[in-house]
Short mmCIF file of C-alpha atoms and ligand atoms in Angstrom, two decimals:
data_model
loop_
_atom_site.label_atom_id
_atom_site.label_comp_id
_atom_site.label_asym_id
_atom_site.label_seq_id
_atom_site.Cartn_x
_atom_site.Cartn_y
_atom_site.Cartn_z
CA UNK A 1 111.01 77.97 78.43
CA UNK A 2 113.45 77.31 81.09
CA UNK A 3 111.52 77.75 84.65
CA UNK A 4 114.56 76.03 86.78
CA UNK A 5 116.45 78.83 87.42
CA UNK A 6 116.25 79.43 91.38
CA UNK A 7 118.22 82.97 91.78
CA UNK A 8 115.49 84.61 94.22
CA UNK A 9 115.05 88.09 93.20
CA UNK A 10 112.41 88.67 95.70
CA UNK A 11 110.25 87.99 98.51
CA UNK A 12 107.43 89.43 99.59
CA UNK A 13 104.56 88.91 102.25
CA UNK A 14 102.99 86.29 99.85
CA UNK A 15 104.99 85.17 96.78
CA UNK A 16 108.77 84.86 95.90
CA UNK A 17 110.28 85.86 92.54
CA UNK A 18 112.91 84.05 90.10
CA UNK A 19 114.72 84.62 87.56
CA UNK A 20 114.64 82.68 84.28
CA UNK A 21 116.71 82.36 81.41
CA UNK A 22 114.69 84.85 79.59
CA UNK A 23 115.85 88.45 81.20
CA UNK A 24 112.26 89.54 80.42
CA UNK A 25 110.23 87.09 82.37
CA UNK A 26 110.00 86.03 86.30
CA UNK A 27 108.56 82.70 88.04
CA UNK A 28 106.57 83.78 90.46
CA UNK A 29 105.57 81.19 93.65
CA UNK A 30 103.08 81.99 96.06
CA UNK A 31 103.17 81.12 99.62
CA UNK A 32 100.50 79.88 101.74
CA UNK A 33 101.58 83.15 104.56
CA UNK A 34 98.95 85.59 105.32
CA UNK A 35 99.70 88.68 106.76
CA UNK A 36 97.35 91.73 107.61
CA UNK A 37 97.55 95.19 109.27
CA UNK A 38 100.59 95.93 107.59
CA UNK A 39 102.17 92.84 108.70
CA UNK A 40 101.05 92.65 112.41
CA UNK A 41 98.78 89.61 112.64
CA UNK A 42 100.69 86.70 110.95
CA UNK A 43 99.77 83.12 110.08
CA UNK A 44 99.06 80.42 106.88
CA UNK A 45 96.10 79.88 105.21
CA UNK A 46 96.61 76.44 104.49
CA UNK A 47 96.31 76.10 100.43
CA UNK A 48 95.68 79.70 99.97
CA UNK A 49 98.86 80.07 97.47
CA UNK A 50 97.18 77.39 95.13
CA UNK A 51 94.30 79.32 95.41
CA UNK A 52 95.30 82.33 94.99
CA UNK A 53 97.97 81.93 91.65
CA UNK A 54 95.33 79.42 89.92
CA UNK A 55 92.17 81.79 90.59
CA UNK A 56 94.13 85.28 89.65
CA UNK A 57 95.61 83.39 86.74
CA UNK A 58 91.87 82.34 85.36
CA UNK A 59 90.88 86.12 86.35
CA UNK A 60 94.05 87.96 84.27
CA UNK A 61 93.29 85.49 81.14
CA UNK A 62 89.61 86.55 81.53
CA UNK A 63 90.52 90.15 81.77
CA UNK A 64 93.16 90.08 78.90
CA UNK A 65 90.58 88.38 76.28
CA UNK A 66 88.97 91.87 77.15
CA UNK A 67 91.54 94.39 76.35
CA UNK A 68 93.09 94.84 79.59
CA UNK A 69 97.43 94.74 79.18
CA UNK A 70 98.70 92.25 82.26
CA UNK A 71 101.93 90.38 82.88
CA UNK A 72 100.60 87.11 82.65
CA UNK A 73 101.89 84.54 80.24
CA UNK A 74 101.61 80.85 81.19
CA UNK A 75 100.82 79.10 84.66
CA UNK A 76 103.45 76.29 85.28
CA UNK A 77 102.15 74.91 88.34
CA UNK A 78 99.72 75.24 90.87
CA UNK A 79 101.80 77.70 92.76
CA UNK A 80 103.88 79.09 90.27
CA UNK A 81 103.39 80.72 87.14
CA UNK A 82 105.72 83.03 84.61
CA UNK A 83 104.56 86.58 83.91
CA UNK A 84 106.46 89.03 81.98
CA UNK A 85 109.06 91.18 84.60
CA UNK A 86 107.88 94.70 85.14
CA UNK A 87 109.23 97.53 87.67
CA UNK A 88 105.95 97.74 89.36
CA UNK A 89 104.88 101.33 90.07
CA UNK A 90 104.47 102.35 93.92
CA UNK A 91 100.71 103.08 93.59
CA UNK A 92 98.19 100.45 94.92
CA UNK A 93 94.91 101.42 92.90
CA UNK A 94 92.07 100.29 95.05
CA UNK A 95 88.18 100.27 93.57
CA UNK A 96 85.30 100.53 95.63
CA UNK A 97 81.90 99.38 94.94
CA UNK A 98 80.25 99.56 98.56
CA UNK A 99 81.50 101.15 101.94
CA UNK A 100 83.88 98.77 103.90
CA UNK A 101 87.60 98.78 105.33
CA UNK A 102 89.50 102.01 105.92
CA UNK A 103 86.89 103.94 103.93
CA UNK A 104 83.96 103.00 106.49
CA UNK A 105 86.02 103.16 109.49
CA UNK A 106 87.80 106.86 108.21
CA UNK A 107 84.87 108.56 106.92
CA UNK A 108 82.06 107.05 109.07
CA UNK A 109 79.95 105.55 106.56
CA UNK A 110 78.56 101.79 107.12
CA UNK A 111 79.79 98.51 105.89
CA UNK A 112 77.90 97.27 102.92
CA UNK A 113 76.63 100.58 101.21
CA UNK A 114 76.13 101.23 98.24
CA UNK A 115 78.25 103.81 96.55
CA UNK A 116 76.64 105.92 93.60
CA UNK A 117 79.26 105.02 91.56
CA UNK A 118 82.64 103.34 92.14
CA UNK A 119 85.05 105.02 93.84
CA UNK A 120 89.17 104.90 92.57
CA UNK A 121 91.63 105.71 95.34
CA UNK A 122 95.65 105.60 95.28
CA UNK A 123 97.89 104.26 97.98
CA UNK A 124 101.52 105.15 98.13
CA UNK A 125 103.10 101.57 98.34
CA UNK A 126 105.66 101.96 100.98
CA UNK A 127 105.54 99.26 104.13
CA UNK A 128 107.48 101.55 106.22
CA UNK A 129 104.61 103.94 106.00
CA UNK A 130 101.70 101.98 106.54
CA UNK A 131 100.79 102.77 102.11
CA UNK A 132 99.01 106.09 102.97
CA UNK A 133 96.32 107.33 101.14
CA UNK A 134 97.70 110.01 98.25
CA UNK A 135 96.14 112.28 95.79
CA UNK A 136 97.45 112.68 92.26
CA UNK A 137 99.21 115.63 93.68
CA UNK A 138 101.12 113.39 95.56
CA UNK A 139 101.80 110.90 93.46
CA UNK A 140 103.04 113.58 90.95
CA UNK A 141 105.56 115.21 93.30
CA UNK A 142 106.88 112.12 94.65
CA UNK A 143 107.54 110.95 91.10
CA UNK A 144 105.34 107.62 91.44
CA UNK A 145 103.91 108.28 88.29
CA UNK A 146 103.21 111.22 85.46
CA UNK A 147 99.80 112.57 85.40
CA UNK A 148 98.83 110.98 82.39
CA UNK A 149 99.72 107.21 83.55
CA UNK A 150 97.59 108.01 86.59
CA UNK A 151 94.75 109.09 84.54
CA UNK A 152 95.64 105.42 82.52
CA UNK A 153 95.54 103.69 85.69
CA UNK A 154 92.15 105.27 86.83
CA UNK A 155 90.62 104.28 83.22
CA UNK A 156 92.22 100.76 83.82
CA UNK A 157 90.85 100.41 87.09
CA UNK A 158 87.58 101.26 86.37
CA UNK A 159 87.57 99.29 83.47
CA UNK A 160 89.01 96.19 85.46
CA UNK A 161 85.96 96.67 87.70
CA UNK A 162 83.46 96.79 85.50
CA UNK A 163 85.01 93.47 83.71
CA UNK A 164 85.39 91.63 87.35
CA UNK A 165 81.73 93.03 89.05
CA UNK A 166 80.28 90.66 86.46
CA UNK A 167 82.27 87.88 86.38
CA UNK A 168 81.97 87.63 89.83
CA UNK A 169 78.13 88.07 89.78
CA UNK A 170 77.98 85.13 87.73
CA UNK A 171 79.77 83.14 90.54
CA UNK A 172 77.14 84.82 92.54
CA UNK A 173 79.06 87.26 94.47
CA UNK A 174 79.44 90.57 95.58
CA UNK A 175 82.38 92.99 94.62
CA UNK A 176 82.67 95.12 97.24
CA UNK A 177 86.78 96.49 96.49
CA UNK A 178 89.60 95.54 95.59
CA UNK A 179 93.10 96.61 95.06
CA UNK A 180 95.35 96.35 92.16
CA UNK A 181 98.82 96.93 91.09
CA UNK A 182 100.30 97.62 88.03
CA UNK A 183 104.00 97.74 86.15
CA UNK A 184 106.47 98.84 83.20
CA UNK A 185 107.41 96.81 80.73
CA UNK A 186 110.77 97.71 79.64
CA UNK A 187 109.45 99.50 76.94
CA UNK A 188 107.14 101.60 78.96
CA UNK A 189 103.97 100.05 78.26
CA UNK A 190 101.84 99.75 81.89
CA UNK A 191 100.26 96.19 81.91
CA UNK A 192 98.28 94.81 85.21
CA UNK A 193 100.73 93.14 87.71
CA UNK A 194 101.00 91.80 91.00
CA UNK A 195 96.99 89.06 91.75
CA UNK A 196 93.47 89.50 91.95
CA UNK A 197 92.11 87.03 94.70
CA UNK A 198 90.29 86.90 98.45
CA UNK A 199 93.55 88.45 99.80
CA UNK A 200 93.02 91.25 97.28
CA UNK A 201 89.75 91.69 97.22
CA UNK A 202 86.51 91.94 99.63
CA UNK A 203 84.08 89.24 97.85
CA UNK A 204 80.75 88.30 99.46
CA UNK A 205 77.72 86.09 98.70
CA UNK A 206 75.55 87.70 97.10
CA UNK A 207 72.31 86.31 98.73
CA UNK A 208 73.63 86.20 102.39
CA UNK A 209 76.38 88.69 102.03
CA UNK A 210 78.60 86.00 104.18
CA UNK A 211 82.22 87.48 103.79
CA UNK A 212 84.55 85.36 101.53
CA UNK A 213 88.06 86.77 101.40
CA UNK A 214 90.43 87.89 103.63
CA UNK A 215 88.29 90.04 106.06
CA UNK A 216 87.83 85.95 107.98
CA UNK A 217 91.23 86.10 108.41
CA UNK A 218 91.72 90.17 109.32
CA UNK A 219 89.04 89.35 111.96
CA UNK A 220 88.75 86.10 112.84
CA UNK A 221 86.02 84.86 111.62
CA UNK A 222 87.34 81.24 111.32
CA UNK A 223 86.36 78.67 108.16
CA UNK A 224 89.47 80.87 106.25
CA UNK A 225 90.15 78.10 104.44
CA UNK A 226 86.46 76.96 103.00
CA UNK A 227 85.89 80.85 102.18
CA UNK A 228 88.93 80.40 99.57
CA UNK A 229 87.95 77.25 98.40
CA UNK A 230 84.53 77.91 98.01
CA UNK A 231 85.05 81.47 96.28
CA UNK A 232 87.45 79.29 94.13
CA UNK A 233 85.53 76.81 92.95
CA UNK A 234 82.98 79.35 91.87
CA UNK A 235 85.74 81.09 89.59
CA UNK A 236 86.89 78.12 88.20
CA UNK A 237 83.24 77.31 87.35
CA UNK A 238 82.55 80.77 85.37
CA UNK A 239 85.82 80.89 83.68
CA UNK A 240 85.23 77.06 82.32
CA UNK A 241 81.17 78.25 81.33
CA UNK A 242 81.49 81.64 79.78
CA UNK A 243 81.94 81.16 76.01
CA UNK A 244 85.33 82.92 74.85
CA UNK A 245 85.72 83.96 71.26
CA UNK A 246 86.84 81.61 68.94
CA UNK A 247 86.09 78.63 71.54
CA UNK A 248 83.10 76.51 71.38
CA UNK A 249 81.52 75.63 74.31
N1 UDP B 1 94.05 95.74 100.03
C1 UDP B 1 95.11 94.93 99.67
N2 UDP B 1 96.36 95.22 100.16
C2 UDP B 1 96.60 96.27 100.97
C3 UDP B 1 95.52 97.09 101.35
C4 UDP B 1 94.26 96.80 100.86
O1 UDP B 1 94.93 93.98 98.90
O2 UDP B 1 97.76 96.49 101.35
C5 UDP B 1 92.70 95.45 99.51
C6 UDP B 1 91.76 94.95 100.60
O3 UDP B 1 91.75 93.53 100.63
C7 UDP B 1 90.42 95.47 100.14
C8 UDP B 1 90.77 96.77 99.39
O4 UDP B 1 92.14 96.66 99.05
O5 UDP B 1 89.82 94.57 99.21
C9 UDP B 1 90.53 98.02 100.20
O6 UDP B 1 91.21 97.91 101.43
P1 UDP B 1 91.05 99.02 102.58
O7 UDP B 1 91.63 100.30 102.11
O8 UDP B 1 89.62 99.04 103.00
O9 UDP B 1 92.01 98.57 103.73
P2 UDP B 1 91.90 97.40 104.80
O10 UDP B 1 90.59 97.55 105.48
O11 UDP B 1 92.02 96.13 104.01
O12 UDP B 1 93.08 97.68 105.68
#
């Protein structure tokens, strides 16, 4: 497959987007630049876009051998990889497990509880507006989605959730959210898009509930860079050990 194209189609905080030869499929590169609070603290995480395409790559395989639709088709290096082109819909689907973030600080409730059961919120994606909170309401009315894809998306969610809480527990950490986007294939089926990885989600060890993701960087809590690699090197390990069907191990 031709990957040499270099028409940018996009850049966003994180990653960059070319075309290909094949109209259906995008090289996607991600950058070392971290941003947070809707893009008012800037800086690099040195290595994080290595990081970040190789881990979400091993996490997308992992959650596709499970039934979940995403984008991805083939890493091509370890910054870049080719995933099918989607128009991604303007709903960031965020899964809580415990109390932390915006939901602590809007509703009062303290970092690291436990919630009964996991929580599904929707976002409207839209910089300009800081990606409010919406209900399905919203999202109906602003024609984000149909009712029925947002009822799909919860169902994904949750089910993406339930895959990653234990994949992660093998690497022997903590899921506390995450959030996820997802797209339209041309033909209208919605597959995952977009990464899973410490900028996306809150991930903490699970016996000293140190903070591994991008919270170091949202608060400066220095040793960025080592909470990547280590949370990294823990994926890579429980991708390579968990048997797969068909694969002997
Ligand atoms: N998140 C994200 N991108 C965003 C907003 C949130 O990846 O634009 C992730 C964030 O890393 C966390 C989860 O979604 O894992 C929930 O974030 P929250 O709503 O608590 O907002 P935050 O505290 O990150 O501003």
């Amino acid at each position: 497959m031709d990957i040499v194209s270099d028409t940018l189609l996009y850049e966003g905080k994180a990653k960059k987007v070319f075309a290909t030869a094949d109209p259906g499929v995008v090289r996607v590169a991600y950058k070392d630049d971290a941003t947070a609070f809707n893009g008012l603290k800037r800086g690099q995480i040195q290595g994080k876009g290595a990081i970040n395409n190789q881990m979400s790559n091993l996490l997308f395989a992992y959650l596709q051998e499970h039934g979940v639709p995403t984008h991805f088709i083939e890493q091509v290096s370890e910054r870049e990889t080719l995933v099918r082109k989607v128009r991604i819909i303007p709903v960031e689907v965020v899964v809580r497990n415990l109390a932390a973030g915006s939901f602590s600080k809007r509703l009062g409730v303290a970092e690291g509880t436990d919630l009964p059961q996991a929580l599904v919120e929707f976002y409207y994606k839209n910089d300009e507006l800081g990606d409010p909170l919406i209900t399905d309401d919203h999202a109906v009315i602003l024609g984000l989605a149909e009712r029925e894809e947002l009822e799909q998306l919860r169902s994904l969610a949750l089910r993406i959730d339930h895959l990653l809480v234990s994949k992660f527990s093998d690497c022997g950490l903590l899921l506390v959210d995450f959030k996820v986007e997802f797209g339209r294939t041309p033909d209208g089926e919605i597959v995952l898009a977009d990464e899973i990885s410490p900028d996306t989600c809150r991930l903490w060890d699970s016996e000293t509930r140190k903070k591994l993701d991008k919270d170091r960087f949202r608060q400066d809590l220095g040793d960025v860079e080592d909470a990547y690699q280590e949370v990294f090197a823990r994926v890579k390990l429980a991708c390579a050990q968990l048997p797969r069907e068909g694969r002997s191990v």
